[in-house]
């Protein structure tokens, strides 16, 4: 493989609310590769009322996984964009073994997955994080009403956009999302551990400390 074909792929693992999106945004800047959040891609499609968005809606409303075939196709398409020429940071993908196997097949010819940081967090903390999460309607920036509040309540610091609570961030749906995580996504911890790719960080620490520990894990792998 020619050196210019080698890309850096990271997979962020962790329960909903662990801080994957928050950390992915910070890593984007550090590594100069884009975050690919399948949840964000589905929400974008939903907002624009595309066929894919309408299909995904019923699953997202329940907190269930969108079928693998459409999810994998969406990721494949996203990876063809020019901004992925040096790699990508996956956030919320893969979510089960079928998706993980598909991602291996996609990334192996390009150098494979470099590291899988697992952001660990207790369920009670995850519930508090998710129910207090607020997202900017225009730019997608993520806040927390207590832990990471915007300067002005309800208004995005970046672009003044309106902050809203995701429909699936209400407690009933969150409980199912945690259930789905343990049933379908948690087996990926063992899957990546066996490949020697897992790096666990404590997600219960403040945002900047989690970031520093992630940086250290990347340094240990020679990725920065
Ligand atoms: P995920 O992408 O894993 O679902 P997010 O990055 O959206 O998680 O974070 C969930 C919520 O917790 C958001 O409201 C975010 O502002 C907040 N948050 C993220 N990391 C931390 C942290 N280390 N400490 C406190 N709150 C955090
Ligand atoms: P997230 O933004 O990661 O919390 O995802 C929000 C919702 O989008 C999930 O509850 C699922 O319904 C759907 N979703 C996101 N990523 C995936 C994925 N990799 N596979 C299937 N469904 C997904
Ligand atoms: Zn914004």
CSV table of C-alpha atoms and ligand atoms in Angstrom, one decimal:
chain,number,residue,atom,x,y,z
A,1,UNK,CA,0.0,0.0,0.0
A,2,UNK,CA,1.3,3.4,-0.9
A,3,UNK,CA,1.9,5.7,2.1
A,4,UNK,CA,-0.7,8.2,0.8
A,5,UNK,CA,-3.4,5.5,0.9
A,6,UNK,CA,-2.9,4.9,4.6
A,7,UNK,CA,-5.6,6.6,6.7
A,8,UNK,CA,-6.2,6.9,10.4
A,9,UNK,CA,-9.5,5.5,11.6
A,10,UNK,CA,-10.6,5.8,15.2
A,11,UNK,CA,-13.8,4.2,16.7
A,12,UNK,CA,-15.2,5.8,19.8
A,13,UNK,CA,-17.0,3.3,22.0
A,14,UNK,CA,-19.2,4.1,25.1
A,15,UNK,CA,-22.7,4.2,26.4
A,16,UNK,CA,-25.0,6.9,25.1
A,17,UNK,CA,-24.0,10.0,26.9
A,18,UNK,CA,-20.5,8.9,27.6
A,19,UNK,CA,-19.1,11.9,25.8
A,20,UNK,CA,-18.2,10.4,22.4
A,21,UNK,CA,-19.6,13.4,20.3
A,22,UNK,CA,-18.0,15.9,22.7
A,23,UNK,CA,-14.6,14.2,22.4
A,24,UNK,CA,-14.9,13.5,18.7
A,25,UNK,CA,-15.3,17.2,18.0
A,26,UNK,CA,-12.1,18.0,20.0
A,27,UNK,CA,-10.2,15.2,18.2
A,28,UNK,CA,-11.3,16.5,14.8
A,29,UNK,CA,-9.3,19.6,15.5
A,30,UNK,CA,-6.3,17.8,16.9
A,31,UNK,CA,-6.0,15.1,14.1
A,32,UNK,CA,-7.5,17.1,11.2
A,33,UNK,CA,-9.8,14.2,10.3
A,34,UNK,CA,-13.6,14.4,10.4
A,35,UNK,CA,-16.0,13.0,12.9
A,36,UNK,CA,-18.5,10.6,11.4
A,37,UNK,CA,-21.5,10.4,13.7
A,38,UNK,CA,-24.2,8.1,12.3
A,39,UNK,CA,-26.7,9.6,14.7
A,40,UNK,CA,-26.0,13.1,13.3
A,41,UNK,CA,-26.3,11.7,9.7
A,42,UNK,CA,-29.7,10.2,10.5
A,43,UNK,CA,-30.8,13.4,12.2
A,44,UNK,CA,-29.7,15.4,9.2
A,45,UNK,CA,-31.7,13.1,6.9
A,46,UNK,CA,-34.7,13.4,9.2
A,47,UNK,CA,-34.6,17.2,9.2
A,48,UNK,CA,-34.4,17.2,5.4
A,49,UNK,CA,-37.2,14.6,5.2
A,50,UNK,CA,-35.2,12.3,2.9
A,51,UNK,CA,-36.3,8.7,2.3
A,52,UNK,CA,-33.5,7.5,4.6
A,53,UNK,CA,-34.6,10.0,7.3
A,54,UNK,CA,-38.2,8.8,7.2
A,55,UNK,CA,-37.1,5.2,7.4
A,56,UNK,CA,-34.8,5.9,10.4
A,57,UNK,CA,-37.4,7.9,12.3
A,58,UNK,CA,-39.4,5.0,13.8
A,59,UNK,CA,-36.3,3.2,15.0
A,60,UNK,CA,-34.8,6.4,16.5
A,61,UNK,CA,-38.0,7.3,18.3
A,62,UNK,CA,-37.9,4.0,20.1
A,63,UNK,CA,-34.2,4.1,20.7
A,64,UNK,CA,-33.7,1.0,18.6
A,65,UNK,CA,-30.9,0.5,16.0
A,66,UNK,CA,-31.7,1.4,12.4
A,67,UNK,CA,-31.2,-1.7,10.1
A,68,UNK,CA,-27.6,-2.5,9.4
A,69,UNK,CA,-27.8,-2.5,5.6
A,70,UNK,CA,-28.9,1.1,5.4
A,71,UNK,CA,-26.6,2.3,8.2
A,72,UNK,CA,-23.6,0.6,6.5
A,73,UNK,CA,-24.5,2.0,3.1
A,74,UNK,CA,-24.7,5.5,4.6
A,75,UNK,CA,-21.3,5.2,6.2
A,76,UNK,CA,-19.8,3.9,2.9
A,77,UNK,CA,-21.2,6.8,1.1
A,78,UNK,CA,-19.9,9.3,3.7
A,79,UNK,CA,-16.4,7.9,3.4
A,80,UNK,CA,-16.3,8.6,-0.3
A,81,UNK,CA,-16.2,12.4,0.5
A,82,UNK,CA,-13.0,14.2,0.1
A,83,UNK,CA,-12.6,15.2,3.7
A,84,UNK,CA,-12.1,11.5,4.6
A,85,UNK,CA,-8.9,11.3,2.5
A,86,UNK,CA,-6.8,11.1,5.7
A,87,UNK,CA,-9.2,9.1,7.8
A,88,UNK,CA,-12.2,9.5,10.1
A,89,UNK,CA,-13.3,9.4,13.7
A,90,UNK,CA,-16.4,7.1,14.1
A,91,UNK,CA,-18.9,8.1,16.7
A,92,UNK,CA,-21.9,5.9,17.3
A,93,UNK,CA,-20.7,3.4,14.6
A,94,UNK,CA,-20.3,0.4,14.7
A,95,UNK,CA,-23.1,-0.5,17.1
A,96,UNK,CA,-23.1,-4.3,16.7
A,97,UNK,CA,-20.9,-7.1,15.3
A,98,UNK,CA,-22.4,-7.0,11.8
A,99,UNK,CA,-21.5,-3.3,11.5
A,100,UNK,CA,-18.0,-3.9,13.1
A,101,UNK,CA,-17.3,-6.7,10.6
A,102,UNK,CA,-18.4,-4.4,7.7
A,103,UNK,CA,-16.2,-1.6,9.0
A,104,UNK,CA,-13.2,-3.9,9.1
A,105,UNK,CA,-13.8,-4.9,5.5
A,106,UNK,CA,-14.0,-1.2,4.5
A,107,UNK,CA,-11.0,0.0,6.5
A,108,UNK,CA,-8.6,-2.9,6.1
A,109,UNK,CA,-7.4,-2.0,2.6
A,110,UNK,CA,-6.8,1.5,3.9
A,111,UNK,CA,-4.6,0.6,6.9
A,112,UNK,CA,-7.3,-0.7,9.3
A,113,UNK,CA,-8.6,0.8,12.5
A,114,UNK,CA,-5.8,2.5,14.5
A,115,UNK,CA,-7.4,2.7,18.0
A,116,UNK,CA,-10.7,2.2,19.7
A,117,UNK,CA,-11.0,4.4,22.8
A,118,UNK,CA,-13.7,3.2,25.2
A,119,UNK,CA,-15.1,6.1,27.2
A,120,UNK,CA,-16.4,4.4,30.4
A,121,UNK,CA,-19.3,5.8,32.3
A,122,UNK,CA,-21.8,4.5,34.9
A,123,UNK,CA,-25.5,4.3,33.8
A,124,UNK,CA,-26.7,6.8,36.4
A,125,UNK,CA,-24.2,9.4,35.1
A,126,UNK,CA,-25.2,8.6,31.5
A,127,UNK,CA,-28.8,9.2,32.4
A,128,UNK,CA,-27.9,12.6,33.9
A,129,UNK,CA,-25.7,13.5,31.0
A,130,UNK,CA,-28.3,12.6,28.4
A,131,UNK,CA,-31.4,14.2,30.0
A,132,UNK,CA,-29.4,17.5,30.5
A,133,UNK,CA,-28.0,17.5,26.9
A,134,UNK,CA,-29.0,20.3,24.6
A,135,UNK,CA,-28.0,20.5,20.9
A,136,UNK,CA,-27.8,23.5,18.5
A,137,UNK,CA,-30.4,23.3,15.8
A,138,UNK,CA,-28.2,25.0,13.2
A,139,UNK,CA,-24.6,23.7,13.9
A,140,UNK,CA,-25.1,20.6,16.1
A,141,UNK,CA,-22.8,21.9,18.9
A,142,UNK,CA,-23.5,19.9,22.1
A,143,UNK,CA,-24.1,21.4,25.6
A,144,UNK,CA,-25.2,20.3,29.0
A,145,UNK,CA,-27.5,22.4,31.2
A,146,UNK,CA,-25.2,21.9,34.2
A,147,UNK,CA,-21.9,20.4,33.1
A,148,UNK,CA,-21.2,22.4,29.9
A,149,UNK,CA,-23.8,25.3,29.8
A,150,UNK,CA,-23.8,27.9,27.0
A,151,UNK,CA,-23.0,31.5,28.0
A,152,UNK,CA,-26.7,32.4,27.5
A,153,UNK,CA,-29.4,29.8,28.3
A,154,UNK,CA,-30.9,28.2,25.2
A,155,UNK,CA,-28.5,30.0,22.8
A,156,UNK,CA,-25.5,28.4,21.0
A,157,UNK,CA,-22.2,30.1,21.8
A,158,UNK,CA,-20.9,29.3,18.3
A,159,UNK,CA,-23.6,30.8,16.0
A,160,UNK,CA,-26.5,32.0,18.2
A,161,UNK,CA,-28.6,29.0,17.1
A,162,UNK,CA,-31.5,27.7,19.2
A,163,UNK,CA,-30.7,24.9,21.6
A,164,UNK,CA,-33.2,22.0,21.8
A,165,UNK,CA,-33.6,18.7,23.6
A,166,UNK,CA,-33.5,15.6,21.3
A,167,UNK,CA,-36.8,13.7,21.4
A,168,UNK,CA,-34.9,10.5,22.1
A,169,UNK,CA,-33.1,12.1,25.1
A,170,UNK,CA,-36.2,11.7,27.3
A,171,UNK,CA,-35.8,9.2,30.2
A,172,UNK,CA,-38.1,6.4,28.7
A,173,UNK,CA,-36.2,6.3,25.4
A,174,UNK,CA,-32.9,6.6,27.1
A,175,UNK,CA,-33.6,3.5,29.2
A,176,UNK,CA,-34.1,1.5,25.9
A,177,UNK,CA,-31.0,3.0,24.4
A,178,UNK,CA,-29.0,1.8,27.3
A,179,UNK,CA,-30.6,-1.6,27.0
A,180,UNK,CA,-29.8,-1.8,23.3
A,181,UNK,CA,-26.2,-0.7,24.1
A,182,UNK,CA,-25.6,-3.6,26.6
A,183,UNK,CA,-27.3,-6.1,24.4
A,184,UNK,CA,-25.8,-5.2,21.0
A,185,UNK,CA,-22.9,-2.8,21.3
A,186,UNK,CA,-21.1,-3.9,24.5
A,187,UNK,CA,-19.9,-7.1,22.8
A,188,UNK,CA,-17.7,-4.9,20.6
A,189,UNK,CA,-15.6,-4.1,23.7
A,190,UNK,CA,-14.3,-7.7,23.7
A,191,UNK,CA,-14.1,-7.7,19.9
A,192,UNK,CA,-11.7,-4.8,19.8
A,193,UNK,CA,-9.9,-5.9,22.9
A,194,UNK,CA,-9.0,-9.2,21.2
A,195,UNK,CA,-7.6,-7.2,18.3
A,196,UNK,CA,-5.4,-5.2,20.7
A,197,UNK,CA,-7.1,-2.0,19.7
A,198,UNK,CA,-8.9,-1.0,22.9
A,199,UNK,CA,-7.8,2.0,25.1
A,200,UNK,CA,-10.1,2.6,28.1
A,201,UNK,CA,-10.5,6.1,29.5
A,202,UNK,CA,-12.6,7.3,32.4
A,203,UNK,CA,-15.5,9.2,31.0
A,204,UNK,CA,-16.6,10.3,34.5
A,205,UNK,CA,-13.9,13.0,34.6
A,206,UNK,CA,-14.3,16.6,33.4
A,207,UNK,CA,-14.3,17.1,29.6
A,208,UNK,CA,-10.7,18.5,29.5
A,209,UNK,CA,-9.4,15.7,31.6
A,210,UNK,CA,-11.0,13.1,29.3
A,211,UNK,CA,-9.5,14.9,26.4
A,212,UNK,CA,-6.0,14.8,27.9
A,213,UNK,CA,-6.3,11.1,28.6
A,214,UNK,CA,-7.4,10.4,25.1
A,215,UNK,CA,-4.5,12.4,23.8
A,216,UNK,CA,-2.1,10.3,25.9
A,217,UNK,CA,-3.7,7.1,24.5
A,218,UNK,CA,-3.1,8.5,20.9
A,219,UNK,CA,0.5,9.4,21.8
A,220,UNK,CA,1.1,6.0,23.2
A,221,UNK,CA,0.1,4.5,19.8
A,222,UNK,CA,2.3,7.0,17.9
A,223,UNK,CA,-0.8,8.6,16.3
A,224,UNK,CA,0.2,12.2,17.4
B,1,LIG,P1,-22.4,10.8,23.4
B,1,LIG,O1,-22.0,11.3,22.0
B,1,LIG,O2,-21.5,9.7,23.9
B,1,LIG,O3,-23.9,10.4,23.4
B,1,LIG,P2,-22.2,13.6,24.2
B,1,LIG,O4,-20.8,14.0,23.8
B,1,LIG,O5,-23.3,14.1,23.4
B,1,LIG,O6,-22.3,12.0,24.4
B,1,LIG,O7,-22.3,14.0,25.8
B,1,LIG,C1,-23.5,13.8,26.5
B,1,LIG,C2,-23.8,15.0,27.4
B,1,LIG,O8,-22.9,15.0,28.4
B,1,LIG,C3,-23.7,16.3,26.7
B,1,LIG,O9,-24.7,17.2,27.3
B,1,LIG,C4,-22.3,16.8,27.0
B,1,LIG,O10,-22.3,18.3,27.1
B,1,LIG,C5,-22.1,16.3,28.4
B,1,LIG,N1,-20.7,15.8,28.6
B,1,LIG,C6,-19.8,15.2,27.7
B,1,LIG,N2,-18.7,14.9,28.3
B,1,LIG,C7,-18.8,15.3,29.6
B,1,LIG,C8,-17.9,15.3,30.8
B,1,LIG,N3,-16.7,14.7,30.7
B,1,LIG,N4,-18.4,15.7,31.9
B,1,LIG,C9,-19.6,16.3,32.0
B,1,LIG,N5,-20.5,16.4,31.0
B,1,LIG,C10,-20.1,15.9,29.8
B,2,LIG,P1,-26.7,8.7,18.7
B,2,LIG,O1,-26.8,10.1,18.1
B,2,LIG,O2,-25.5,8.0,18.4
B,2,LIG,O3,-27.2,8.7,20.1
B,2,LIG,O4,-27.8,7.8,17.9
B,2,LIG,C1,-29.2,8.2,17.9
B,2,LIG,C2,-30.0,7.1,17.2
B,2,LIG,O5,-29.7,7.0,15.8
B,2,LIG,C3,-29.9,5.7,17.8
B,2,LIG,O6,-30.7,5.5,19.0
B,2,LIG,C4,-30.3,4.8,16.7
B,2,LIG,O7,-31.7,4.8,16.5
B,2,LIG,C5,-29.7,5.6,15.5
B,2,LIG,N1,-28.3,5.2,15.2
B,2,LIG,C6,-27.2,5.9,15.3
B,2,LIG,N2,-26.1,5.2,14.9
B,2,LIG,C7,-26.5,4.0,14.6
B,2,LIG,C8,-25.9,2.8,14.1
B,2,LIG,N3,-24.6,2.7,14.0
B,2,LIG,N4,-26.7,1.7,13.8
B,2,LIG,C9,-28.0,1.8,13.9
B,2,LIG,N5,-28.7,2.8,14.4
B,2,LIG,C10,-28.0,4.0,14.7
B,3,LIG,ZN1,-24.7,26.4,16.9
